[in-house]
Short mmCIF file of C-alpha atoms and ligand atoms in Angstrom, two decimals:
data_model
loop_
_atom_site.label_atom_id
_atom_site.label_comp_id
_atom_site.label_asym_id
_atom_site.label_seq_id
_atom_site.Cartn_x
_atom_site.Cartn_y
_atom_site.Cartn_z
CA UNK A 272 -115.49 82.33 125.50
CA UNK A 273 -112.13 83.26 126.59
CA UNK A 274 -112.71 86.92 126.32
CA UNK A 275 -115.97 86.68 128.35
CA UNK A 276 -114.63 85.30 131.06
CA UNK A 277 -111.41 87.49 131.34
CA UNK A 278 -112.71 90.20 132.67
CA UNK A 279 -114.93 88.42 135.58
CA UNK A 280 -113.83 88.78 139.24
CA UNK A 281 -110.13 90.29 138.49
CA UNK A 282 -108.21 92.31 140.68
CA UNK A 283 -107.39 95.35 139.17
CA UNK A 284 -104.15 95.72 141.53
CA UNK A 285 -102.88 92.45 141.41
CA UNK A 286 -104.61 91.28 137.34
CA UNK A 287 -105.19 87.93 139.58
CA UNK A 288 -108.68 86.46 139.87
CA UNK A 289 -111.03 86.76 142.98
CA UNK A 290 -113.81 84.13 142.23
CA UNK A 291 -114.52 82.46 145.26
CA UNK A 292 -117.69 80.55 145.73
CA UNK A 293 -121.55 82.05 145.57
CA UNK A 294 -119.56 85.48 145.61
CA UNK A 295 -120.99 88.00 143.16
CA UNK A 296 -118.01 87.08 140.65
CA UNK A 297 -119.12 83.28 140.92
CA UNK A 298 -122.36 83.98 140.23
CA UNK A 299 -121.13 85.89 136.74
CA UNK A 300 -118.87 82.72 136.12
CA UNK A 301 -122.54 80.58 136.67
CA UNK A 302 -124.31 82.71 134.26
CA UNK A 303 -121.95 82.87 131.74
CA UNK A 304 -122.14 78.49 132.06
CA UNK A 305 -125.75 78.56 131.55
CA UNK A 306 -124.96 81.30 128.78
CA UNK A 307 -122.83 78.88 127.20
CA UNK A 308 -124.94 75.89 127.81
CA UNK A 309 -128.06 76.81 126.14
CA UNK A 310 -126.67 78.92 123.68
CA UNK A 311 -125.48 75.50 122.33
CA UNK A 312 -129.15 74.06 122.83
CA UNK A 313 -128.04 71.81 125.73
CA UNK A 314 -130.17 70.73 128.38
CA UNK A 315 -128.86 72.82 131.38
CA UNK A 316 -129.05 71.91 134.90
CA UNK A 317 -127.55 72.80 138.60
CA UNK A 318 -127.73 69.88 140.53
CA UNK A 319 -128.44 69.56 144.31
CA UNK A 320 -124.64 70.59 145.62
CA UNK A 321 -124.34 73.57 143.24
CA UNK A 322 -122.47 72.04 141.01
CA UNK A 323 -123.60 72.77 137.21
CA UNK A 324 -124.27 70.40 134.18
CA UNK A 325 -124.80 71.01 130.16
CA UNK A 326 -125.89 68.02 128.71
CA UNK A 327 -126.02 67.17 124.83
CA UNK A 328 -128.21 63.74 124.61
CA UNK A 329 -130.23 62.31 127.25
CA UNK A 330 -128.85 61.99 130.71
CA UNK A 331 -131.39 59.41 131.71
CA UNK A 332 -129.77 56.94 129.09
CA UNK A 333 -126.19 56.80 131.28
CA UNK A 334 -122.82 55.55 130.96
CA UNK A 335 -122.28 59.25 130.40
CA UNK A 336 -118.90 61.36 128.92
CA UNK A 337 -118.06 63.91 131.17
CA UNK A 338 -115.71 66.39 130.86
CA UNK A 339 -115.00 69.92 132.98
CA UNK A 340 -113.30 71.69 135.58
CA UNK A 341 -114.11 74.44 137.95
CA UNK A 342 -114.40 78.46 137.46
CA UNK A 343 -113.49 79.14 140.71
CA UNK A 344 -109.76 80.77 141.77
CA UNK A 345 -107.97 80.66 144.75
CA UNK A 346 -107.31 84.48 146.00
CA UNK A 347 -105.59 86.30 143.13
CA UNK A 348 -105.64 82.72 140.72
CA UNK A 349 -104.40 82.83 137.29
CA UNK A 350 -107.11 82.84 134.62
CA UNK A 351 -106.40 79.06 133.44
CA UNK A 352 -106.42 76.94 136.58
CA UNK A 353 -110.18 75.54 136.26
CA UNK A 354 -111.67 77.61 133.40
CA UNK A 355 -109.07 75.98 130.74
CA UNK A 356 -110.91 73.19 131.80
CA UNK A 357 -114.68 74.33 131.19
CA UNK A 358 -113.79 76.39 127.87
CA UNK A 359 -111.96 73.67 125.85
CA UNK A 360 -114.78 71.45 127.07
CA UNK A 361 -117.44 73.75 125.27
CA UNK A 362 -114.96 74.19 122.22
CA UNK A 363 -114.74 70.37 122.48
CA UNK A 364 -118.45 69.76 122.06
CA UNK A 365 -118.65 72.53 119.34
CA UNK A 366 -115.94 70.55 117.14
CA UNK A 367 -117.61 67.03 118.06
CA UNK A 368 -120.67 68.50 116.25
CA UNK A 369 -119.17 70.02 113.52
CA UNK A 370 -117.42 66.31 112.83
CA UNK A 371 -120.82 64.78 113.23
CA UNK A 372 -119.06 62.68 116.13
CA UNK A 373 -121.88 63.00 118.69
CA UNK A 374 -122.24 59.20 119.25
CA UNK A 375 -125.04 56.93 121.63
CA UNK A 376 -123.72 57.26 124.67
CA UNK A 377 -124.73 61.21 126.39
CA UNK A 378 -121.94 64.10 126.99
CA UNK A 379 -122.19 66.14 129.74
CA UNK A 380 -119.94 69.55 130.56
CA UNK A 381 -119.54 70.28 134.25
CA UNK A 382 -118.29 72.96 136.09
CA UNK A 383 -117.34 71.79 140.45
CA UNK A 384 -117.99 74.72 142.76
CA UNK A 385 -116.09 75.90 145.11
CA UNK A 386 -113.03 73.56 143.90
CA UNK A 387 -110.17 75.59 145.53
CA UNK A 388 -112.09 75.63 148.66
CA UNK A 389 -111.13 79.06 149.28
CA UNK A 390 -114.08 80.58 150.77
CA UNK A 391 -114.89 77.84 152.96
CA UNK A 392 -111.94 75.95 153.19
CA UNK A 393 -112.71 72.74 152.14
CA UNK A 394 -111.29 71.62 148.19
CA UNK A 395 -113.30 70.15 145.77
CA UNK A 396 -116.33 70.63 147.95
CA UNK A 397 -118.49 70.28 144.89
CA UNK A 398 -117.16 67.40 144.02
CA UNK A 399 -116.89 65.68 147.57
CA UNK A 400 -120.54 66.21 148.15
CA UNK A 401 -121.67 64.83 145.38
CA UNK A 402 -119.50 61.41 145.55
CA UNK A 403 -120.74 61.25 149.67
CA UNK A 404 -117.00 62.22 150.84
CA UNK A 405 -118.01 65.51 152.29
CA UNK A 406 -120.91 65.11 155.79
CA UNK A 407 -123.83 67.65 154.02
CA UNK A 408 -124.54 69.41 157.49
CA UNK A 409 -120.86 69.95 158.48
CA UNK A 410 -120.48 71.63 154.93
CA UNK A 411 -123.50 73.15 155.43
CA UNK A 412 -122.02 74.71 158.58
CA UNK A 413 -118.74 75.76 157.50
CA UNK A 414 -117.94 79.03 157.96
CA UNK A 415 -115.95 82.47 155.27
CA UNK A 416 -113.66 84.42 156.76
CA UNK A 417 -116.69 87.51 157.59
CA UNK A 418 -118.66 84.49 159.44
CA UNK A 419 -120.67 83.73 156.49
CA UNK A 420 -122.14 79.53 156.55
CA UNK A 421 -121.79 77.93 153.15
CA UNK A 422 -126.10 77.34 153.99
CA UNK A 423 -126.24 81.72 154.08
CA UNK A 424 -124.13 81.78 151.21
CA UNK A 425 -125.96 79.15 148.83
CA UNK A 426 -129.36 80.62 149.58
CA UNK A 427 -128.07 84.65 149.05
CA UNK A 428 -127.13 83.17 145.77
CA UNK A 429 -130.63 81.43 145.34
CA UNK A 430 -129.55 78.13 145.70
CA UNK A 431 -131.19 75.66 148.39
CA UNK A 432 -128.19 74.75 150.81
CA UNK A 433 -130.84 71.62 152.43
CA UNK A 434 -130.40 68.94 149.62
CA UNK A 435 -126.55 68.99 149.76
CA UNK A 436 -125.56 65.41 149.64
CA UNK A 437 -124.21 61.92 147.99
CA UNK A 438 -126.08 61.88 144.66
CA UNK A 439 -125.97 58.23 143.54
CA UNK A 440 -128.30 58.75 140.70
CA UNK A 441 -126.09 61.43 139.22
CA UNK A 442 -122.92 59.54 139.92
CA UNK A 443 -124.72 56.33 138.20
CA UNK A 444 -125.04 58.09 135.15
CA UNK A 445 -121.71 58.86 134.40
CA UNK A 446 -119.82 56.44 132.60
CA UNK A 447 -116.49 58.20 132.67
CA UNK A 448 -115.08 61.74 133.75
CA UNK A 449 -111.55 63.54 132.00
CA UNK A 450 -110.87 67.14 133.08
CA UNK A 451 -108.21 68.98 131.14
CA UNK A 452 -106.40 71.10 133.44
CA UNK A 453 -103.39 73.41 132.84
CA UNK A 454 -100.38 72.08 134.20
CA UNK A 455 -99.17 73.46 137.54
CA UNK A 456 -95.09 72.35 137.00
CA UNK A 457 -92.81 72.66 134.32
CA UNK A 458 -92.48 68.66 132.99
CA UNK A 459 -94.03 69.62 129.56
CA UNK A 460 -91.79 72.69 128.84
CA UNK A 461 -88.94 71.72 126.60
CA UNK A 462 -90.50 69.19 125.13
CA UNK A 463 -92.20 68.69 122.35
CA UNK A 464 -95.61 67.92 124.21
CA UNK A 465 -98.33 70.69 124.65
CA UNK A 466 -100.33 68.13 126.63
CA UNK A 467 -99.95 65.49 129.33
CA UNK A 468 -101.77 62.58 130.49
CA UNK A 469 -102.50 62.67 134.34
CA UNK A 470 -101.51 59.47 136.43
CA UNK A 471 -101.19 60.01 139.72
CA UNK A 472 -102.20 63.11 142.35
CA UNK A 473 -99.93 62.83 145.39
CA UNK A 474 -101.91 62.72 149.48
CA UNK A 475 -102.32 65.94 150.92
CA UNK A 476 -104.67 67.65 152.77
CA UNK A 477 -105.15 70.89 155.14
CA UNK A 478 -104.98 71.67 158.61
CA UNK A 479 -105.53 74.76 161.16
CA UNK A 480 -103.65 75.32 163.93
CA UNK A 481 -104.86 77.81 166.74
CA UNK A 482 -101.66 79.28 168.79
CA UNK A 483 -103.35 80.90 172.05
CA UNK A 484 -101.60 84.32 173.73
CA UNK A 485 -102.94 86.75 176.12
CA UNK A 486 -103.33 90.36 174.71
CA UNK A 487 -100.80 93.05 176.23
CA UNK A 488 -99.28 95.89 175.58
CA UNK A 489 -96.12 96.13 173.02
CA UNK A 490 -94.62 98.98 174.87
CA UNK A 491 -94.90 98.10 178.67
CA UNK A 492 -94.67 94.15 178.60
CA UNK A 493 -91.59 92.68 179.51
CA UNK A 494 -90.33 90.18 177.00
CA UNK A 495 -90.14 87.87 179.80
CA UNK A 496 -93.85 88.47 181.01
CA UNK A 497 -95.34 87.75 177.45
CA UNK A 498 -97.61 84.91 176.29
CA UNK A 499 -97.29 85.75 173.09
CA UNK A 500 -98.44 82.96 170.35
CA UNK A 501 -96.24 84.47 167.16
CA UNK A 502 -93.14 82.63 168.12
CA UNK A 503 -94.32 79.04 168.29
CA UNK A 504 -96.28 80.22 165.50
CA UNK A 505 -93.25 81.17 163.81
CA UNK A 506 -91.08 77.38 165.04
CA UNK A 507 -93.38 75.99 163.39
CA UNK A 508 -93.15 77.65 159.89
CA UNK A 509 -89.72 76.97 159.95
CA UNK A 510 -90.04 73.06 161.11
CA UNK A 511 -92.37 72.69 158.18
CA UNK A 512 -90.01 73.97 156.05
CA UNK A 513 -87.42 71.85 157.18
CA UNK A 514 -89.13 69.11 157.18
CA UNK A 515 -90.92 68.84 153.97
CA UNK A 516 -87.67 69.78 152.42
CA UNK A 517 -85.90 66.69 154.38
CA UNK A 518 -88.15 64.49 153.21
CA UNK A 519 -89.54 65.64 149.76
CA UNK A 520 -92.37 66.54 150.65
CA UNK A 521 -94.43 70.13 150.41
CA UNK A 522 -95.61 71.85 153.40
CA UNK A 523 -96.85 75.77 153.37
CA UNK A 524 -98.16 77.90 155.53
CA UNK A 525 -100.23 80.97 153.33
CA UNK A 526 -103.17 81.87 155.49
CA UNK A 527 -102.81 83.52 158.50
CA UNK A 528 -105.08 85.04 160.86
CA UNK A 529 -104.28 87.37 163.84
CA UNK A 530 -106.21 88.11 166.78
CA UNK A 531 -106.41 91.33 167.59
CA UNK A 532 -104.41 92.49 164.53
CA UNK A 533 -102.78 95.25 166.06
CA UNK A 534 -98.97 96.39 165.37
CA UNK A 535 -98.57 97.90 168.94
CA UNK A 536 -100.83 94.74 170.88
CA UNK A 537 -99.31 90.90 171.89
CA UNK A 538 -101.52 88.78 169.94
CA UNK A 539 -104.44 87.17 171.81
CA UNK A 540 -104.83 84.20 168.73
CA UNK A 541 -102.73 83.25 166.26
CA UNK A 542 -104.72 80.83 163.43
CA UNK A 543 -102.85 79.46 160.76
CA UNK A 544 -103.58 76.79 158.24
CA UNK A 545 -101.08 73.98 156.81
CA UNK A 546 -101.49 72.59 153.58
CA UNK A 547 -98.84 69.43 153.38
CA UNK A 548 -98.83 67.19 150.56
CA UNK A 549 -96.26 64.34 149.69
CA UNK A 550 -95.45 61.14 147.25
CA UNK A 551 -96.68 58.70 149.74
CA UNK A 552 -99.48 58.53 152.52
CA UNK A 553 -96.48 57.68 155.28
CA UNK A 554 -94.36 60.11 154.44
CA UNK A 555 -97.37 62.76 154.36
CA UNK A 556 -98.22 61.33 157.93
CA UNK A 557 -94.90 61.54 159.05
CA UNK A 558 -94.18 65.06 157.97
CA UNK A 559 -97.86 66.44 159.36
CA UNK A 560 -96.75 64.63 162.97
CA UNK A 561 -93.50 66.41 162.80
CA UNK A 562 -94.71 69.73 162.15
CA UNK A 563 -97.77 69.03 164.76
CA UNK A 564 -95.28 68.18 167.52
CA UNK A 565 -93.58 71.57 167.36
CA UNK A 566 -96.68 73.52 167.34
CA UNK A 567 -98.41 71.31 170.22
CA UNK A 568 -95.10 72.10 172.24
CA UNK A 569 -96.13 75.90 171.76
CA UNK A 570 -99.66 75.41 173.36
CA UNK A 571 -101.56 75.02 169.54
CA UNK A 572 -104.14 72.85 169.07
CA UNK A 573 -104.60 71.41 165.93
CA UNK A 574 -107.73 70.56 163.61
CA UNK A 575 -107.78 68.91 160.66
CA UNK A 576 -109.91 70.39 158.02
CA UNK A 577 -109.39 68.01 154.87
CA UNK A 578 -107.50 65.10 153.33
CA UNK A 579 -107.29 63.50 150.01
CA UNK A 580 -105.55 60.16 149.77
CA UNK A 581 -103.24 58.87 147.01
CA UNK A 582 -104.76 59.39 143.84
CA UNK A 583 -103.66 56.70 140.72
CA UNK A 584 -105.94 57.50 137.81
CA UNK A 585 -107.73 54.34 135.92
CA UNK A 586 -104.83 52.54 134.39
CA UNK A 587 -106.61 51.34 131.04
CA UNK A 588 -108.32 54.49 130.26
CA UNK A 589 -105.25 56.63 130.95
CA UNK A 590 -103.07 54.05 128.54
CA UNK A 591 -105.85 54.89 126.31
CA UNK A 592 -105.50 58.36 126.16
CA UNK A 593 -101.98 58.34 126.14
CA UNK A 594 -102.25 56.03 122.67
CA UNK A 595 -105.23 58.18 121.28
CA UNK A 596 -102.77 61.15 122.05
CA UNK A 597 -99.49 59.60 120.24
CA UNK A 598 -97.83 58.88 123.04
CA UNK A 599 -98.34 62.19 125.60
CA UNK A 600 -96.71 61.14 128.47
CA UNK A 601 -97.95 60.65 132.30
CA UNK A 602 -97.31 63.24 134.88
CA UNK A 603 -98.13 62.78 138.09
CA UNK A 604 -98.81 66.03 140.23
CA UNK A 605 -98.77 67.31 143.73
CA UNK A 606 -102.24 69.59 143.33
CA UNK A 607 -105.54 68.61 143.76
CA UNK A 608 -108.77 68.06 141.54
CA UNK A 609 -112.29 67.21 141.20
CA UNK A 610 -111.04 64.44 138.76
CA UNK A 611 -109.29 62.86 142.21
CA UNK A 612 -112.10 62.64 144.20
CA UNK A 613 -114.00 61.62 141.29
CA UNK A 614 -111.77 59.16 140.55
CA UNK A 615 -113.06 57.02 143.58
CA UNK A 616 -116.45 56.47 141.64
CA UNK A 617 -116.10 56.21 138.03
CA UNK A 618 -113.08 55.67 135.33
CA UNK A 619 -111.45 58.84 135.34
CA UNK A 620 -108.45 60.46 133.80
CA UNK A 621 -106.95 63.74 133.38
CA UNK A 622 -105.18 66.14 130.81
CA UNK A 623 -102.73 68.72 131.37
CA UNK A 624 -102.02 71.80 129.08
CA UNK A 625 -97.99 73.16 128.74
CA UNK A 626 -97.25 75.95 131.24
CA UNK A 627 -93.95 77.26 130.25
CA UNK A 628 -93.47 78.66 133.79
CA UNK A 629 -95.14 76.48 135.91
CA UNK A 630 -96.49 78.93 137.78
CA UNK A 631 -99.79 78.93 138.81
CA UNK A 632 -101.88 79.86 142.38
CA UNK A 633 -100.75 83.41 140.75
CA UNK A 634 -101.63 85.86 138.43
CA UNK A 635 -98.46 84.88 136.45
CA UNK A 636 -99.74 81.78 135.42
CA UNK A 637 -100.02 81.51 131.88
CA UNK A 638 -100.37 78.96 128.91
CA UNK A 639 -99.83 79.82 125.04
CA UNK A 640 -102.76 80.04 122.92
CA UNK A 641 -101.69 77.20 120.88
CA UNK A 642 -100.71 74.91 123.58
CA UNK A 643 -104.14 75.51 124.98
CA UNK A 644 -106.08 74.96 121.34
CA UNK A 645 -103.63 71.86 121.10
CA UNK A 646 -105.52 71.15 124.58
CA UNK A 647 -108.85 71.51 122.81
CA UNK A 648 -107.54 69.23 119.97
CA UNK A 649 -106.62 66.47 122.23
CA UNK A 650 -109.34 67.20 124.52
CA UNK A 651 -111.89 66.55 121.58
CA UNK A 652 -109.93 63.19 119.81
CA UNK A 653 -110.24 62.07 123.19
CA UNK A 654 -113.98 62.43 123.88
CA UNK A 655 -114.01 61.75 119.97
CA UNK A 656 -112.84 58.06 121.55
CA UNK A 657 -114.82 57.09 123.95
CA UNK A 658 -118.09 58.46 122.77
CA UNK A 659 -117.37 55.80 120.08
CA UNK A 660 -118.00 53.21 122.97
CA UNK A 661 -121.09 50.91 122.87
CA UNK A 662 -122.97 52.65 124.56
CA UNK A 663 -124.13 49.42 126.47
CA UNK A 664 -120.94 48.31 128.18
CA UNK A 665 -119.47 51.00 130.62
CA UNK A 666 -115.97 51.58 130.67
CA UNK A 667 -113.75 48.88 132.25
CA UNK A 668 -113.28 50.60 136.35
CA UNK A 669 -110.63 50.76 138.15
CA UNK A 670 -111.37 53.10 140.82
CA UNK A 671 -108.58 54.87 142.86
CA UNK A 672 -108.82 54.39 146.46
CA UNK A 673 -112.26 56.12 148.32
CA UNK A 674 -111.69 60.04 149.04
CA UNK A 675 -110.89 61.21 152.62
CA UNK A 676 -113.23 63.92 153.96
C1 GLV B 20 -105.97 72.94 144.15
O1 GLV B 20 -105.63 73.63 143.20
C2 GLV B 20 -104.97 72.55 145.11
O2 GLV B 20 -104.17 71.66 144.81
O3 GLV B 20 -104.90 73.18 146.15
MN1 MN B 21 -106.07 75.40 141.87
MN1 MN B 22 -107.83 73.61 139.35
#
């Protein structure tokens, strides 16, 4: 599986992964689901917000296992962040059959479009829709970078943009949700843990700031004549910085757009977006107010784009895991997943792979095969676990807070 999917949507230059939502690469990453799905004789569906589904048993019967990521990258992603996720989950059902360990209760494989939200902005989109966190028409309406709505980019890809929406029915099925993840941090190297147990994902969200200027000429404007957006644009790189490192918390600017683009013309627009996360909700407020005060003083305006609150995952089941596991201990991280807006509608919990770099968001980011088959291992004792569960009494909840849109 592994092999298939190497090859899909990289970058030649780069060797980093291009697989942005309903893009031609997506659609490969789809296909090779469905591939995967039926292959395996499982009932394969893609429900109304894109998002796709291979089930083994019968859905209708509920209390469902889930387990998944995303195949979707960010702009030249490493191969593991989301598809670690969706591959050990099909090894994971492969090695539940071969133990015979396929219980009542139905398992499900899922793979969250456009998770990285970096076509049309918004993370976990996929996932947001489908738990009612995310309005259906403004997603419908958002826009790519070439102009393109997510409505004219679902239906080029043969998928109906008009049912987008909260899906109760498909939320009331599942009984409980784990996504195995690759770690994006270093806590597991050096010690003698190739996998983690998830507790806690920290607030963050994204913003975009538009600095307006007035086109001139570089070579005949005085400095002193200039409304030129690029250095309040550039204050307020720097405040972030300052900031977030002040108060440990994370702010970056890594999207930038210029208006007209031209070495030898004064900008006319400078648009930027801010993605700021921290440990605590005030502290995130506090550091996006700081920031936004020293680009409003430069003219910007500012528009918020999405949030996630504090994520703590579902104390029981993650103390379960972390038994069923001998011991794996609890990170908490700073990035965002479909198992934390999840997490505001059913018992969910998540597992993270080594990384011996901790790099990730990069071509560089790597995990050792046997780190990631230990992944599988756990991955599959795990579902091993609760698919033991009678199937009559869902899992104890203890849902995280409700998502922010
Ligand atoms: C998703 O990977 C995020 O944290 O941005
Ligand atoms: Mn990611
Ligand atoms: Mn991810």
């Amino acid at each position: 599986m592994w092999r298939d999917l190497l090859p899909v949507g990289r970058n030649a230059a780069t060797g980093g992964y291009r697989r942005h939502a309903w893009t031609p690469a997506d659609a490969d990453c789809r296909a090779w689901f469905e591939r995967e799905a039926r292959d395996r004789g499982l009932w394969y569906e893609a429900d109304r917000n894109g998002n796709q589904w291979a089930w083994l048993g019968d859905p209708a019967d509920g209390n469902a296992v889930v387990t998944g990521s995303h195949l979707d990258s960010v702009p030249d992603g490493g191969a593991y962040d989301g598809p670690l996720g969706v591959v050990s989950a099909f090894a994971a059902v492969d090695a539940l059959r071969r133990r015979g360990a396929v219980a009542g209760r139905p398992l499900a494989v899922v793979n969250f479009t456009e998770e990285e939200g970096a076509r049309f902005g918004v993370a976990c989109l996929g996932s947001r829709l489908m738990t009612g966190v995310a309005d259906p028409a403004a997603a419908r309406a958002l826009t790519d970078s070439g102009g393109v709505t997510l409505a004219e980019a679902m239906e080029r890809a043969g998928h109906d943009p008009s049912a987008l929406g909260r899906d109760d029915e498909r939320l009331a099925r599942v009984g409980v949700f784990v996504e195995l993840h690759v770690e994006q941090g270093r806590r597991l190297a050096g010690t003698p843990h190739p996998v983690g147990v998830g507790s806690a994902i920290w607030p963050h969200g994204r913003w975009r700031l538009d600095f307006p200027g007035v086109a001139d000429h570089a070579g005949t404007t005085l400095m002193e004549d200039r409304r030129d957006p690029m250095p309040g644009y550039a204050a307020t790189v720097l405040a972030a910085r300052e900031s977030a490192t002040r108060m440990g918390g994370l702010a970056t600017f890594g999207r930038l757009r210029v208006a007209p683009n031209g070495t030898n013309a004064i900008a006319s627009l400078v648009t930027a977006w801010l993605d700021c996360r921290a440990p605590d909700a005030d502290t995130l407020e506090d550091l996006v107010a700081g920031i936004a005060a020293v680009a409003e003083a430069a003219g910007a305006e500012i528009t918020a784009e999405s949030g996630t609150p504090l994520v703590t995952f579902d104390r029981p089941l993650r103390v379960r895991l972390a038994r069923i596991l001998g011991g794996a201990p609890p990170l908490p991280t700073g990035a965002g997943h479909d198992a934390g807006v999840l997490a505001s509608a059913v018992p969910t919990a998540m597992l993270f792979v080594r990384n011996p770099t901790g790099v990730s968001h990069s071509p560089h980011e790597h995990a050792e095969e046997a780190d990631c088959l230990a992944g599988v291992s756990a991955l599959t004792r795990v579902l091993t676990d609760l698919l033991a569960d009678d199937p009559s009494e869902p899992a104890q909840c203890e849902p995280g807070p409700p998502g922010g849109s």
